[in-house]
Amino acid sequence: FSTWPGTLGLAAAVIGDIANGGDAGLISRFAEIARSEWDACGLKKGYMYMADTMTDPRWQRTYGTFGESPELISDIIGRLVEGFQGGTVEENGVGLTVKHFPGGGARENGFDPHYSQGQWNVYQTEGSLEKYHLPAFIKAVENNVSSIMPYYAKPAAQKSEPQYDLNGDPIEMVPVGFAFNKVFINGLLRDQIGFDKLKEKVVKPLTGRKIGAYYGCMLLRPSGILQFDDPENPKILEDFIRALGAEPVV
């Protein structure tokens, strides 16, 4: 495999290119070269990249981000998804999992949520979720990213200033982990960012296919805490399957 700078190094190089009248084309070139190498040896899925905007320099995962500019990060993420996947995940493409929705940079004292001390996402500036942390994920969805990974943290209502969704409405900061948080996964990622746009972007719909929607026991329960979907009559996976053009089977 070819050797490249880390993510912060790539971002720094792009900033230098832009300062000299260029653009982020280096990222597109990197993605194409890396994709061809991965594809050549049969690697078809990458658990990458971090679309997090670094708003607390004490966060020990800062090294894995592309820095602190939402505009730059969005441009880079868009180019990475397009370069690795080829739009949708084409035959010689590599599917990406962009993380950590809705943005891991909003740390409390820099602590990481792999540990209990870092369990909270704290938004100390009003509207910072939409302004700083969501744009790169929106760009990833617009470019047909194959999957998005939520973060392990949970939103801190009492420690945060008011935050708003993409319609300008206040977001309820329910203290549940983002992976199981109905407000963020269903309301924000699915309804405002995702499923409709996903359906519009599908170029090879799974028409005529029947796909089983398997919820298991951990996605919906304990329902009183997670409130992710109706535990007796869940719909979210069926809606996702329909967005891909297939028929859900339950």
Coordinates of C-alpha atoms in Angstrom, one line a residue:
F1 CA 0.0 0.0 0.0
S2 CA 1.1 3.5 -0.7
T3 CA 2.0 5.8 2.3
W4 CA 0.1 9.0 3.0
P5 CA -0.1 11.5 5.8
G6 CA -2.8 11.0 8.5
T7 CA -6.1 12.8 8.3
L8 CA -4.9 16.0 9.9
G9 CA -1.9 16.0 7.6
L10 CA -4.1 15.6 4.5
A11 CA -6.3 18.4 5.8
A12 CA -3.2 20.6 6.4
A13 CA -2.0 19.9 2.9
V14 CA -5.3 20.8 1.4
I15 CA -5.4 24.1 3.4
G16 CA -2.0 24.9 1.9
D17 CA -3.2 24.1 -1.6
I18 CA -6.3 26.3 -1.2
A19 CA -4.1 29.1 0.2
N20 CA -2.1 29.0 -3.0
G21 CA -5.2 29.2 -5.2
G22 CA -5.9 25.4 -5.5
D23 CA -8.6 23.2 -4.1
A24 CA -9.1 19.9 -2.3
G25 CA -8.2 17.8 -5.3
L26 CA -5.4 16.1 -3.4
I27 CA -8.2 14.3 -1.5
S28 CA -9.8 13.0 -4.7
R29 CA -6.5 11.7 -5.9
F30 CA -5.8 10.0 -2.5
A31 CA -9.2 8.4 -2.5
E32 CA -8.8 7.0 -6.1
I33 CA -5.3 5.6 -5.4
A34 CA -6.4 4.1 -2.0
R35 CA -9.6 2.6 -3.5
S36 CA -7.7 0.9 -6.3
E37 CA -5.3 -0.7 -3.8
W38 CA -8.0 -1.9 -1.5
D39 CA -10.1 -3.2 -4.4
A40 CA -7.0 -5.0 -5.9
C41 CA -6.6 -7.1 -2.7
G42 CA -10.3 -7.7 -2.1
L43 CA -11.0 -5.2 0.7
K44 CA -14.5 -3.9 -0.1
K45 CA -15.5 -2.1 3.1
G46 CA -13.8 0.6 5.1
Y47 CA -14.8 1.6 8.6
M48 CA -13.9 5.2 7.9
Y49 CA -13.7 8.3 7.8
M50 CA -14.3 10.5 10.8
A51 CA -16.6 13.4 9.8
D52 CA -16.4 14.9 13.3
T53 CA -15.6 18.6 13.6
M54 CA -13.0 19.1 16.3
T55 CA -14.4 21.8 18.7
D56 CA -12.5 20.7 21.8
P57 CA -8.7 20.3 21.2
R58 CA -8.4 18.3 24.3
W59 CA -10.2 15.4 22.7
Q60 CA -7.7 12.6 22.3
R61 CA -9.2 11.5 19.0
T62 CA -8.5 14.9 17.4
Y63 CA -5.7 13.2 15.4
G64 CA -8.3 11.2 13.4
T65 CA -10.3 14.2 12.3
F66 CA -9.9 16.6 9.4
G67 CA -9.7 19.6 11.8
E68 CA -12.1 22.3 12.9
S69 CA -13.6 23.8 9.7
P70 CA -17.1 22.4 8.8
E71 CA -16.8 23.6 5.2
L72 CA -13.4 21.9 4.7
I73 CA -14.5 18.7 6.4
S74 CA -17.6 18.6 4.3
D75 CA -15.7 19.0 1.1
I76 CA -13.2 16.3 2.1
I77 CA -15.8 13.8 3.2
G78 CA -17.7 14.3 -0.1
R79 CA -14.6 13.7 -2.1
L80 CA -13.7 10.6 0.0
V81 CA -17.1 9.0 -0.5
E82 CA -17.1 9.7 -4.2
G83 CA -13.6 8.5 -4.6
F84 CA -13.8 5.3 -2.7
Q85 CA -17.4 4.3 -3.6
G86 CA -17.8 5.8 -7.0
G87 CA -21.2 7.4 -6.3
T88 CA -23.1 4.4 -5.0
V89 CA -20.8 1.5 -4.2
E90 CA -19.8 0.4 -7.7
E91 CA -18.3 -3.0 -8.6
N92 CA -14.8 -1.8 -8.1
G93 CA -15.7 0.5 -5.2
V94 CA -15.1 0.4 -1.5
G95 CA -18.0 1.1 0.8
L96 CA -17.4 3.6 3.6
T97 CA -18.9 3.9 7.1
V98 CA -18.7 7.6 8.0
K99 CA -18.6 8.3 11.7
H100 CA -19.5 9.4 14.5
F101 CA -23.0 10.8 14.0
P102 CA -24.1 13.4 15.1
G103 CA -20.5 14.5 15.6
G104 CA -18.0 13.4 18.3
G105 CA -16.2 16.7 18.6
A106 CA -18.6 18.2 21.2
R107 CA -16.7 16.7 24.1
E108 CA -17.0 17.5 27.8
N109 CA -13.5 18.5 29.0
G110 CA -12.0 16.5 26.1
F111 CA -13.1 13.1 27.6
D112 CA -13.8 10.3 25.1
P113 CA -17.1 8.3 25.4
H114 CA -15.3 5.0 25.2
Y115 CA -15.1 5.7 29.0
S116 CA -17.8 6.8 31.4
Q117 CA -16.2 10.2 32.0
G118 CA -16.8 11.1 28.3
Q119 CA -20.4 10.0 28.1
W120 CA -21.9 13.4 27.3
N121 CA -21.9 15.5 24.2
V122 CA -22.0 19.1 25.4
Y123 CA -23.0 21.9 23.0
Q124 CA -21.8 25.1 24.7
T125 CA -22.8 27.4 21.8
E126 CA -26.4 27.8 20.7
G127 CA -27.0 26.2 17.4
S128 CA -23.6 24.6 17.2
L129 CA -24.9 21.2 16.4
E130 CA -26.4 22.3 13.1
K131 CA -23.7 24.8 12.3
Y132 CA -20.5 22.8 13.1
H133 CA -21.3 19.2 13.6
L134 CA -23.9 18.1 11.1
P135 CA -22.7 19.5 7.7
A136 CA -20.2 16.8 6.9
F137 CA -22.8 14.0 7.6
I138 CA -25.3 15.8 5.4
K139 CA -22.6 15.8 2.6
A140 CA -21.9 12.1 3.2
V141 CA -25.6 11.3 2.7
E142 CA -25.9 13.5 -0.4
N143 CA -22.9 11.5 -1.9
N144 CA -24.6 8.1 -1.1
V145 CA -22.3 7.0 1.7
S146 CA -23.0 3.3 2.3
S147 CA -23.5 3.6 6.1
I148 CA -23.2 6.0 9.0
M149 CA -22.0 5.0 12.5
P150 CA -23.6 6.8 15.5
Y151 CA -21.4 7.8 18.5
Y152 CA -21.4 6.2 21.9
A153 CA -22.1 9.4 23.7
K154 CA -25.5 11.0 24.7
P155 CA -26.6 14.6 24.5
A156 CA -26.4 16.7 27.7
A157 CA -29.4 18.9 28.0
Q158 CA -28.5 20.6 31.3
K159 CA -25.0 21.4 30.2
S160 CA -25.8 22.6 26.6
E161 CA -27.2 25.7 25.0
P162 CA -30.3 25.3 22.8
Q163 CA -29.9 23.3 19.6
Y164 CA -32.1 23.1 16.6
D165 CA -32.9 20.6 13.8
L166 CA -32.7 21.3 10.1
N167 CA -36.2 22.8 10.2
G168 CA -35.2 25.3 12.9
D169 CA -37.1 23.6 15.6
P170 CA -35.6 23.0 19.1
I171 CA -34.1 19.5 19.5
E172 CA -35.1 17.5 22.6
M173 CA -31.9 16.4 24.3
V174 CA -33.0 13.0 25.5
P175 CA -30.2 11.5 27.5
V176 CA -30.0 8.2 25.5
G177 CA -27.0 7.0 23.5
F178 CA -27.0 8.3 20.0
A179 CA -27.2 4.9 18.5
F180 CA -30.6 4.3 20.2
N181 CA -31.8 7.9 20.3
K182 CA -35.1 8.3 18.6
V183 CA -34.8 12.1 18.3
F184 CA -31.4 11.9 16.6
I185 CA -31.7 8.6 14.6
N186 CA -35.3 8.7 13.5
G187 CA -36.1 12.4 13.6
L188 CA -32.8 13.9 12.4
L189 CA -30.8 11.3 10.5
R190 CA -33.7 9.4 8.9
D191 CA -36.5 11.9 8.5
Q192 CA -34.5 15.2 7.8
I193 CA -31.2 14.0 6.4
G194 CA -31.7 10.5 5.1
F195 CA -34.4 8.2 3.8
D196 CA -36.0 10.5 1.3
K197 CA -32.6 11.6 0.0
L198 CA -31.5 8.0 0.0
K199 CA -34.5 6.9 -2.1
E200 CA -33.8 9.7 -4.6
K201 CA -30.1 8.6 -5.0
V202 CA -30.7 4.9 -5.5
V203 CA -29.5 4.1 -9.1
K204 CA -29.9 0.3 -8.9
P205 CA -33.1 -0.2 -6.8
L206 CA -33.6 -3.7 -5.3
T207 CA -36.9 -4.0 -7.2
G208 CA -38.5 -7.4 -7.0
R209 CA -36.3 -8.4 -4.0
K210 CA -37.8 -9.5 -0.7
I211 CA -35.6 -8.7 2.3
G212 CA -36.3 -9.7 5.9
A213 CA -36.3 -6.9 8.5
Y214 CA -34.6 -8.3 11.6
Y215 CA -34.8 -6.2 14.7
G216 CA -33.3 -8.7 17.2
C217 CA -33.8 -7.8 20.9
M218 CA -31.4 -5.0 21.5
L219 CA -32.5 -2.4 18.9
L220 CA -35.9 -1.8 20.5
R221 CA -35.6 -2.8 24.2
P222 CA -35.8 -1.6 26.9
S223 CA -38.4 0.5 25.0
G224 CA -39.2 2.7 28.0
I225 CA -35.6 4.0 27.9
L226 CA -34.7 3.8 24.3
Q227 CA -38.0 4.9 22.8
F228 CA -36.4 4.1 19.4
D229 CA -39.5 2.7 17.7
D230 CA -42.7 1.0 18.6
P231 CA -41.5 -2.2 20.2
E232 CA -44.7 -4.1 19.3
N233 CA -44.9 -2.8 15.7
P234 CA -41.6 -1.3 14.6
K235 CA -41.3 0.2 11.1
I236 CA -37.9 1.8 10.7
L237 CA -36.1 -1.2 9.0
E238 CA -39.1 -1.7 6.7
D239 CA -39.0 2.0 5.7
F240 CA -35.3 1.6 5.0
I241 CA -35.8 -1.5 2.8
R242 CA -38.6 0.3 0.9
A243 CA -36.3 3.3 0.3
L244 CA -33.9 0.8 -1.4
G245 CA -36.7 -0.4 -3.7
A246 CA -37.2 -3.8 -2.1
E247 CA -40.2 -5.4 -0.4
P248 CA -39.8 -5.9 3.4
V249 CA -40.6 -9.3 4.8
V250 CA -41.4 -9.6 8.5

